[in-house]
Amino acid sequence: MRKGWMAALMLLPALARADVIGEVSTVFKWVGPNDKIVVEAFDDPKVAGVSCYLSRAKTGGVKGGLGLAEDRAEASISCRQVGPIRFAGELKDGEVVFQQRTSLVFKTMQVVRFFDKKRNALVYLVYSDRVIEGSPQNAVTAIPIMPWPEK
């Protein structure tokens, strides 16, 4: 039984985990946490040498404090080359590299990666989707793959 669970987990895509860099309050709430903008960073799990910074809205109040609120779809992303770029396996266009739940059940924010061969660049797109209806709001960033100076 245990081996079956381990095998199932191995089939799941490797998604990045985000570190919270900081946050700012945007709306004061009398009860529960304030609405805020959160800045997080994550490293691409399949591309060593790439880090992405994501800012997104986080709903506060009682519902937000209990994890029941639906966060807004707005998000911004900026990815940078932070070291020599090395690929861990084949890259698939539109592959999800980061995903976060933004409502109790039906809404997620995700970052997908594309490889622009013609321009030798990695392109990252952040957007929000919902089971029934997603949002056209999105943000994009691109990283030209450049040689990295050795020390």
PDB file of N, CA and C in Angstrom, residues 30-75:
ATOM      1  N   TRP A  30     -11.451  45.710  10.762  1.00  0.00           N
ATOM      2  CA  TRP A  30     -11.659  45.742  12.214  1.00  0.00           C
ATOM      3  C   TRP A  30     -11.517  44.355  12.819  1.00  0.00           C
ATOM      4  N   VAL A  31     -12.016  43.349  12.093  1.00  0.00           N
ATOM      5  CA  VAL A  31     -11.961  41.974  12.586  1.00  0.00           C
ATOM      6  C   VAL A  31     -11.208  41.128  11.563  1.00  0.00           C
ATOM      7  N   GLY A  32     -10.235  40.391  12.012  1.00  0.00           N
ATOM      8  CA  GLY A  32      -9.447  39.541  11.121  1.00  0.00           C
ATOM      9  C   GLY A  32      -8.285  40.311  10.521  1.00  0.00           C
ATOM     10  N   PRO A  33      -7.471  39.624   9.714  1.00  0.00           N
ATOM     11  CA  PRO A  33      -6.311  40.278   9.111  1.00  0.00           C
ATOM     12  C   PRO A  33      -6.728  41.309   8.055  1.00  0.00           C
ATOM     13  N   ASN A  34      -5.858  42.270   7.802  1.00  0.00           N
ATOM     14  CA  ASN A  34      -6.098  43.279   6.770  1.00  0.00           C
ATOM     15  C   ASN A  34      -5.983  42.650   5.382  1.00  0.00           C
ATOM     16  N   ASP A  35      -6.620  43.281   4.381  1.00  0.00           N
ATOM     17  CA  ASP A  35      -6.331  42.930   2.994  1.00  0.00           C
ATOM     18  C   ASP A  35      -4.892  43.362   2.747  1.00  0.00           C
ATOM     19  N   LYS A  36      -4.167  42.630   1.901  1.00  0.00           N
ATOM     20  CA  LYS A  36      -2.767  42.976   1.684  1.00  0.00           C
ATOM     21  C   LYS A  36      -2.290  42.546   0.312  1.00  0.00           C
ATOM     22  N   ILE A  37      -1.125  43.033  -0.025  1.00  0.00           N
ATOM     23  CA  ILE A  37      -0.396  42.558  -1.187  1.00  0.00           C
ATOM     24  C   ILE A  37       0.797  41.785  -0.643  1.00  0.00           C
ATOM     25  N   VAL A  38       0.962  40.562  -1.117  1.00  0.00           N
ATOM     26  CA  VAL A  38       2.035  39.683  -0.659  1.00  0.00           C
ATOM     27  C   VAL A  38       3.047  39.522  -1.789  1.00  0.00           C
ATOM     28  N   VAL A  39       4.325  39.618  -1.458  1.00  0.00           N
ATOM     29  CA  VAL A  39       5.395  39.379  -2.431  1.00  0.00           C
ATOM     30  C   VAL A  39       6.061  38.062  -2.048  1.00  0.00           C
ATOM     31  N   GLU A  40       6.096  37.145  -3.012  1.00  0.00           N
ATOM     32  CA  GLU A  40       6.682  35.818  -2.792  1.00  0.00           C
ATOM     33  C   GLU A  40       7.744  35.558  -3.859  1.00  0.00           C
ATOM     34  N   ALA A  41       8.671  34.677  -3.549  1.00  0.00           N
ATOM     35  CA  ALA A  41       9.699  34.274  -4.510  1.00  0.00           C
ATOM     36  C   ALA A  41       9.717  32.759  -4.606  1.00  0.00           C
ATOM     37  N   PHE A  42       9.958  32.268  -5.810  1.00  0.00           N
ATOM     38  CA  PHE A  42      10.124  30.818  -5.995  1.00  0.00           C
ATOM     39  C   PHE A  42      11.144  30.580  -7.099  1.00  0.00           C
ATOM     40  N   ASP A  43      11.787  29.436  -7.034  1.00  0.00           N
ATOM     41  CA  ASP A  43      12.748  29.021  -8.045  1.00  0.00           C
ATOM     42  C   ASP A  43      12.069  28.018  -8.966  1.00  0.00           C
ATOM     43  N   ASP A  44      12.332  28.141 -10.258  1.00  0.00           N
ATOM     44  CA  ASP A  44      11.752  27.205 -11.225  1.00  0.00           C
ATOM     45  C   ASP A  44      12.298  25.811 -10.916  1.00  0.00           C
ATOM     46  N   PRO A  45      11.419  24.835 -10.666  1.00  0.00           N
ATOM     47  CA  PRO A  45      11.901  23.502 -10.280  1.00  0.00           C
ATOM     48  C   PRO A  45      12.643  22.752 -11.392  1.00  0.00           C
ATOM     49  N   LYS A  46      12.461  23.142 -12.658  1.00  0.00           N
ATOM     50  CA  LYS A  46      13.128  22.449 -13.763  1.00  0.00           C
ATOM     51  C   LYS A  46      14.230  23.272 -14.424  1.00  0.00           C
ATOM     52  N   VAL A  47      14.380  24.539 -13.986  1.00  0.00           N
ATOM     53  CA  VAL A  47      15.400  25.393 -14.591  1.00  0.00           C
ATOM     54  C   VAL A  47      16.217  26.022 -13.472  1.00  0.00           C
ATOM     55  N   ALA A  48      17.378  25.414 -13.205  1.00  0.00           N
ATOM     56  CA  ALA A  48      18.269  25.985 -12.187  1.00  0.00           C
ATOM     57  C   ALA A  48      18.778  27.318 -12.703  1.00  0.00           C
ATOM     58  N   GLY A  49      18.888  28.297 -11.806  1.00  0.00           N
ATOM     59  CA  GLY A  49      19.396  29.614 -12.175  1.00  0.00           C
ATOM     60  C   GLY A  49      18.313  30.624 -12.475  1.00  0.00           C
ATOM     61  N   VAL A  50      17.046  30.251 -12.267  1.00  0.00           N
ATOM     62  CA  VAL A  50      15.927  31.172 -12.501  1.00  0.00           C
ATOM     63  C   VAL A  50      15.100  31.303 -11.230  1.00  0.00           C
ATOM     64  N   SER A  51      14.887  32.560 -10.812  1.00  0.00           N
ATOM     65  CA  SER A  51      14.006  32.855  -9.680  1.00  0.00           C
ATOM     66  C   SER A  51      12.921  33.814 -10.148  1.00  0.00           C
ATOM     67  N   CYS A  52      11.709  33.622  -9.630  1.00  0.00           N
ATOM     68  CA  CYS A  52      10.578  34.475  -9.985  1.00  0.00           C
ATOM     69  C   CYS A  52      10.027  35.133  -8.730  1.00  0.00           C
ATOM     70  N   TYR A  53       9.623  36.377  -8.884  1.00  0.00           N
ATOM     71  CA  TYR A  53       9.000  37.151  -7.814  1.00  0.00           C
ATOM     72  C   TYR A  53       7.572  37.436  -8.232  1.00  0.00           C
ATOM     73  N   LEU A  54       6.665  37.148  -7.336  1.00  0.00           N
ATOM     74  CA  LEU A  54       5.240  37.229  -7.616  1.00  0.00           C
ATOM     75  C   LEU A  54       4.594  38.127  -6.581  1.00  0.00           C
ATOM     76  N   SER A  55       3.808  39.108  -7.012  1.00  0.00           N
ATOM     77  CA  SER A  55       3.024  39.894  -6.066  1.00  0.00           C
ATOM     78  C   SER A  55       1.558  39.620  -6.365  1.00  0.00           C
ATOM     79  N   ARG A  56       0.779  39.465  -5.285  1.00  0.00           N
ATOM     80  CA  ARG A  56      -0.636  39.131  -5.465  1.00  0.00           C
ATOM     81  C   ARG A  56      -1.451  39.676  -4.305  1.00  0.00           C
ATOM     82  N   ALA A  57      -2.733  39.860  -4.565  1.00  0.00           N
ATOM     83  CA  ALA A  57      -3.650  40.349  -3.544  1.00  0.00           C
ATOM     84  C   ALA A  57      -4.065  39.202  -2.636  1.00  0.00           C
ATOM     85  N   LYS A  58      -4.177  39.479  -1.357  1.00  0.00           N
ATOM     86  CA  LYS A  58      -4.631  38.488  -0.367  1.00  0.00           C
ATOM     87  C   LYS A  58      -5.751  39.142   0.435  1.00  0.00           C
ATOM     88  N   THR A  59      -6.932  38.522   0.398  1.00  0.00           N
ATOM     89  CA  THR A  59      -8.111  39.057   1.070  1.00  0.00           C
ATOM     90  C   THR A  59      -8.051  38.768   2.559  1.00  0.00           C
ATOM     91  N   GLY A  60      -8.374  39.776   3.360  1.00  0.00           N
ATOM     92  CA  GLY A  60      -8.353  39.628   4.815  1.00  0.00           C
ATOM     93  C   GLY A  60      -9.749  39.466   5.381  1.00  0.00           C
ATOM     94  N   GLY A  61      -9.953  40.058   6.551  1.00  0.00           N
ATOM     95  CA  GLY A  61     -11.242  39.944   7.224  1.00  0.00           C
ATOM     96  C   GLY A  61     -11.414  38.577   7.860  1.00  0.00           C
ATOM     97  N   VAL A  62     -12.600  38.328   8.350  1.00  0.00           N
ATOM     98  CA  VAL A  62     -12.897  37.045   9.001  1.00  0.00           C
ATOM     99  C   VAL A  62     -12.759  35.904   8.006  1.00  0.00           C
ATOM    100  N   LYS A  63     -13.375  36.060   6.825  1.00  0.00           N
ATOM    101  CA  LYS A  63     -13.293  34.993   5.814  1.00  0.00           C
ATOM    102  C   LYS A  63     -11.855  34.736   5.390  1.00  0.00           C
ATOM    103  N   GLY A  64     -11.094  35.805   5.188  1.00  0.00           N
ATOM    104  CA  GLY A  64      -9.696  35.648   4.791  1.00  0.00           C
ATOM    105  C   GLY A  64      -8.871  34.963   5.862  1.00  0.00           C
ATOM    106  N   GLY A  65      -9.117  35.328   7.120  1.00  0.00           N
ATOM    107  CA  GLY A  65      -8.397  34.713   8.232  1.00  0.00           C
ATOM    108  C   GLY A  65      -8.683  33.231   8.372  1.00  0.00           C
ATOM    109  N   LEU A  66      -9.893  32.816   7.971  1.00  0.00           N
ATOM    110  CA  LEU A  66     -10.278  31.399   8.049  1.00  0.00           C
ATOM    111  C   LEU A  66      -9.973  30.633   6.763  1.00  0.00           C
ATOM    112  N   GLY A  67      -9.464  31.344   5.757  1.00  0.00           N
ATOM    113  CA  GLY A  67      -9.156  30.681   4.488  1.00  0.00           C
ATOM    114  C   GLY A  67     -10.375  30.460   3.617  1.00  0.00           C
ATOM    115  N   LEU A  68     -11.445  31.212   3.849  1.00  0.00           N
ATOM    116  CA  LEU A  68     -12.693  31.024   3.100  1.00  0.00           C
ATOM    117  C   LEU A  68     -12.916  32.091   2.036  1.00  0.00           C
ATOM    118  N   ALA A  69     -12.116  33.163   2.048  1.00  0.00           N
ATOM    119  CA  ALA A  69     -12.297  34.266   1.103  1.00  0.00           C
ATOM    120  C   ALA A  69     -11.701  33.904  -0.249  1.00  0.00           C
ATOM    121  N   GLU A  70     -12.217  34.549  -1.284  1.00  0.00           N
ATOM    122  CA  GLU A  70     -11.660  34.385  -2.621  1.00  0.00           C
ATOM    123  C   GLU A  70     -10.771  35.581  -2.911  1.00  0.00           C
ATOM    124  N   ASP A  71      -9.493  35.326  -3.194  1.00  0.00           N
ATOM    125  CA  ASP A  71      -8.561  36.404  -3.509  1.00  0.00           C
ATOM    126  C   ASP A  71      -8.813  36.908  -4.924  1.00  0.00           C
ATOM    127  N   ARG A  72      -8.455  38.161  -5.157  1.00  0.00           N
ATOM    128  CA  ARG A  72      -8.626  38.772  -6.471  1.00  0.00           C
ATOM    129  C   ARG A  72      -7.688  38.117  -7.477  1.00  0.00           C
ATOM    130  N   ALA A  73      -7.999  38.281  -8.744  1.00  0.00           N
ATOM    131  CA  ALA A  73      -7.235  37.634  -9.813  1.00  0.00           C
ATOM    132  C   ALA A  73      -5.958  38.392 -10.175  1.00  0.00           C
ATOM    133  N   GLU A  74      -5.813  39.635  -9.716  1.00  0.00           N
ATOM    134  CA  GLU A  74      -4.647  40.419 -10.110  1.00  0.00           C
ATOM    135  C   GLU A  74      -3.357  39.852  -9.512  1.00  0.00           C
ATOM    136  N   ALA A  75      -2.339  39.768 -10.355  1.00  0.00           N
ATOM    137  CA  ALA A  75      -1.018  39.328  -9.903  1.00  0.00           C
ATOM    138  C   ALA A  75       0.014  39.915 -10.850  1.00  0.00           C
TER     139      ALA A  75
END
